[in-house]
Amino acid sequence: GSYEFTAAGADRKVAIEVKTLSGPLSVTGSGSWSWGQSPTFKGSMSAAPDKQSELAAILSIGGAPNSAGAVDLLWPPRR
């Protein structure tokens, strides 16, 4: 697939965003990293219905699917 990652910094903080441009694996999310703090990220990934079994190993990185069938990507991870 094709993906876009953007980062913009100002005042000791970097904002990041990732999104899918095309492909069977959809990834979206955003986060930030401020000076002296841990980075944060919240996003999700999902596979086209006909590619879910083929992409199962990649999807399992994020854990179990949510109620919408997507896998949540969170940093820091939930405990």
C-alpha atoms as an extended CHARMM CRD file, in Angstrom:
* protein
*
        79  EXT
         1         1  GLY       CA              0.0000000000        0.0000000000        0.0000000000  PROA      1               0.0000000000
         2         2  SER       CA              0.8600000000        3.6730000000       -0.0570000000  PROA      2               0.0000000000
         3         3  TYR       CA              0.9610000000        5.6730000000        3.1570000000  PROA      3               0.0000000000
         4         4  GLU       CA              1.6500000000        9.2620000000        4.1230000000  PROA      4               0.0000000000
         5         5  PHE       CA              3.4870000000       10.2520000000        7.2980000000  PROA      5               0.0000000000
         6         6  THR       CA              3.7000000000       13.9080000000        8.2480000000  PROA      6               0.0000000000
         7         7  ALA       CA              5.4580000000       15.6140000000       11.1250000000  PROA      7               0.0000000000
         8         8  ALA       CA              5.3590000000       19.2730000000       12.0790000000  PROA      8               0.0000000000
         9         9  GLY       CA              7.2570000000       20.8500000000       14.9280000000  PROA      9               0.0000000000
        10        10  ALA       CA              6.8950000000       24.0790000000       16.8690000000  PROA      10              0.0000000000
        11        11  ASP       CA              7.6220000000       25.2530000000       20.4030000000  PROA      11              0.0000000000
        12        12  ARG       CA              9.3360000000       22.0310000000       21.5690000000  PROA      12              0.0000000000
        13        13  LYS       CA              6.4890000000       19.8520000000       20.3050000000  PROA      13              0.0000000000
        14        14  VAL       CA              6.1790000000       17.6080000000       17.2590000000  PROA      14              0.0000000000
        15        15  ALA       CA              2.7850000000       16.6050000000       15.8680000000  PROA      15              0.0000000000
        16        16  ILE       CA              2.6070000000       13.4950000000       13.6880000000  PROA      16              0.0000000000
        17        17  GLU       CA             -0.0540000000       12.0290000000       11.4360000000  PROA      17              0.0000000000
        18        18  VAL       CA             -0.2270000000        8.8680000000        9.3580000000  PROA      18              0.0000000000
        19        19  LYS       CA             -2.8440000000        7.9260000000        6.7990000000  PROA      19              0.0000000000
        20        20  THR       CA             -3.3860000000        5.4270000000        4.0190000000  PROA      20              0.0000000000
        21        21  LEU       CA             -3.3490000000        6.6880000000        0.4640000000  PROA      21              0.0000000000
        22        22  SER       CA             -4.1520000000        3.3170000000       -1.1340000000  PROA      22              0.0000000000
        23        23  GLY       CA             -3.9470000000       -0.3940000000       -0.4320000000  PROA      23              0.0000000000
        24        24  PRO       CA             -5.6850000000       -3.2230000000        1.4180000000  PROA      24              0.0000000000
        25        25  LEU       CA             -4.3530000000       -2.2050000000        4.8580000000  PROA      25              0.0000000000
        26        26  SER       CA             -5.8740000000        1.0160000000        6.1730000000  PROA      26              0.0000000000
        27        27  VAL       CA             -3.8520000000        2.8860000000        8.8010000000  PROA      27              0.0000000000
        28        28  THR       CA             -4.8520000000        6.2250000000       10.3230000000  PROA      28              0.0000000000
        29        29  GLY       CA             -3.7670000000        8.0810000000       13.4060000000  PROA      29              0.0000000000
        30        30  SER       CA             -2.1390000000       11.0590000000       15.0030000000  PROA      30              0.0000000000
        31        31  GLY       CA             -0.0210000000       11.9000000000       17.9780000000  PROA      31              0.0000000000
        32        32  SER       CA              2.5180000000       14.2420000000       19.4680000000  PROA      32              0.0000000000
        33        33  TRP       CA              5.7880000000       14.3740000000       21.2970000000  PROA      33              0.0000000000
        34        34  SER       CA              6.5790000000       17.2500000000       23.6230000000  PROA      34              0.0000000000
        35        35  TRP       CA              9.9890000000       18.0210000000       25.0460000000  PROA      35              0.0000000000
        36        36  GLY       CA             10.5240000000       16.1180000000       28.2990000000  PROA      36              0.0000000000
        37        37  GLN       CA              7.4160000000       13.9490000000       27.9220000000  PROA      37              0.0000000000
        38        38  SER       CA              6.6020000000       10.5480000000       26.4650000000  PROA      38              0.0000000000
        39        39  PRO       CA              5.1990000000       10.4490000000       22.9430000000  PROA      39              0.0000000000
        40        40  THR       CA              1.4810000000        9.7910000000       22.4470000000  PROA      40              0.0000000000
        41        41  PHE       CA             -0.3080000000        8.2140000000       19.4930000000  PROA      41              0.0000000000
        42        42  LYS       CA             -3.9000000000        7.1810000000       18.8360000000  PROA      42              0.0000000000
        43        43  GLY       CA             -4.9280000000        5.4720000000       15.6400000000  PROA      43              0.0000000000
        44        44  SER       CA             -6.3210000000        2.3530000000       14.0730000000  PROA      44              0.0000000000
        45        45  MET       CA             -5.6850000000       -0.1200000000       11.3140000000  PROA      45              0.0000000000
        46        46  SER       CA             -8.0010000000       -2.4290000000        9.4260000000  PROA      46              0.0000000000
        47        47  ALA       CA             -7.9040000000       -4.6650000000        6.3980000000  PROA      47              0.0000000000
        48        48  ALA       CA            -10.1990000000       -4.8760000000        3.4170000000  PROA      48              0.0000000000
        49        49  PRO       CA            -12.6650000000       -7.7410000000        4.0450000000  PROA      49              0.0000000000
        50        50  ASP       CA            -11.1420000000       -9.9340000000        1.3250000000  PROA      50              0.0000000000
        51        51  LYS       CA             -7.6060000000       -9.4230000000        2.7680000000  PROA      51              0.0000000000
        52        52  GLN       CA             -8.2410000000       -9.9190000000        6.5160000000  PROA      52              0.0000000000
        53        53  SER       CA             -6.8290000000      -13.4520000000        6.6990000000  PROA      53              0.0000000000
        54        54  GLU       CA             -3.8310000000      -12.4890000000        4.5580000000  PROA      54              0.0000000000
        55        55  LEU       CA             -3.0370000000       -9.5070000000        6.8140000000  PROA      55              0.0000000000
        56        56  ALA       CA             -3.9190000000      -11.1870000000       10.1360000000  PROA      56              0.0000000000
        57        57  ALA       CA             -0.2870000000      -11.2590000000       11.3540000000  PROA      57              0.0000000000
        58        58  ILE       CA              0.1240000000       -7.5150000000       10.8260000000  PROA      58              0.0000000000
        59        59  LEU       CA             -3.2540000000       -6.7380000000       12.4010000000  PROA      59              0.0000000000
        60        60  SER       CA             -2.3890000000       -8.8060000000       15.4860000000  PROA      60              0.0000000000
        61        61  ILE       CA              0.4160000000       -6.3530000000       16.3510000000  PROA      61              0.0000000000
        62        62  GLY       CA             -2.1960000000       -3.9920000000       17.7610000000  PROA      62              0.0000000000
        63        63  GLY       CA             -4.1800000000       -6.6500000000       19.6250000000  PROA      63              0.0000000000
        64        64  ALA       CA             -7.7900000000       -7.7170000000       19.3220000000  PROA      64              0.0000000000
        65        65  PRO       CA            -10.1540000000       -5.9300000000       16.9340000000  PROA      65              0.0000000000
        66        66  ASN       CA            -12.5780000000       -3.3970000000       18.4070000000  PROA      66              0.0000000000
        67        67  SER       CA            -16.3460000000       -3.4690000000       17.8630000000  PROA      67              0.0000000000
        68        68  ALA       CA            -15.9390000000       -1.8550000000       14.4310000000  PROA      68              0.0000000000
        69        69  GLY       CA            -13.4790000000       -4.5680000000       13.3170000000  PROA      69              0.0000000000
        70        70  ALA       CA            -10.4520000000       -2.2700000000       13.3870000000  PROA      70              0.0000000000
        71        71  VAL       CA             -7.4030000000       -2.6920000000       15.6130000000  PROA      71              0.0000000000
        72        72  ASP       CA             -6.6410000000        0.2280000000       17.9300000000  PROA      72              0.0000000000
        73        73  LEU       CA             -3.0940000000        1.5900000000       17.9300000000  PROA      73              0.0000000000
        74        74  LEU       CA             -2.3390000000        3.4090000000       21.1760000000  PROA      74              0.0000000000
        75        75  TRP       CA              0.8400000000        4.7770000000       22.7240000000  PROA      75              0.0000000000
        76        76  PRO       CA              1.3010000000        4.6030000000       25.5700000000  PROA      76              0.0000000000
        77        77  PRO       CA             -0.5120000000        1.2560000000       25.5870000000  PROA      77              0.0000000000
        78        78  ARG       CA             -3.5660000000        0.7990000000       27.7860000000  PROA      78              0.0000000000
        79        79  ARG       CA             -2.9610000000       -1.2220000000       30.8950000000  PROA      79              0.0000000000
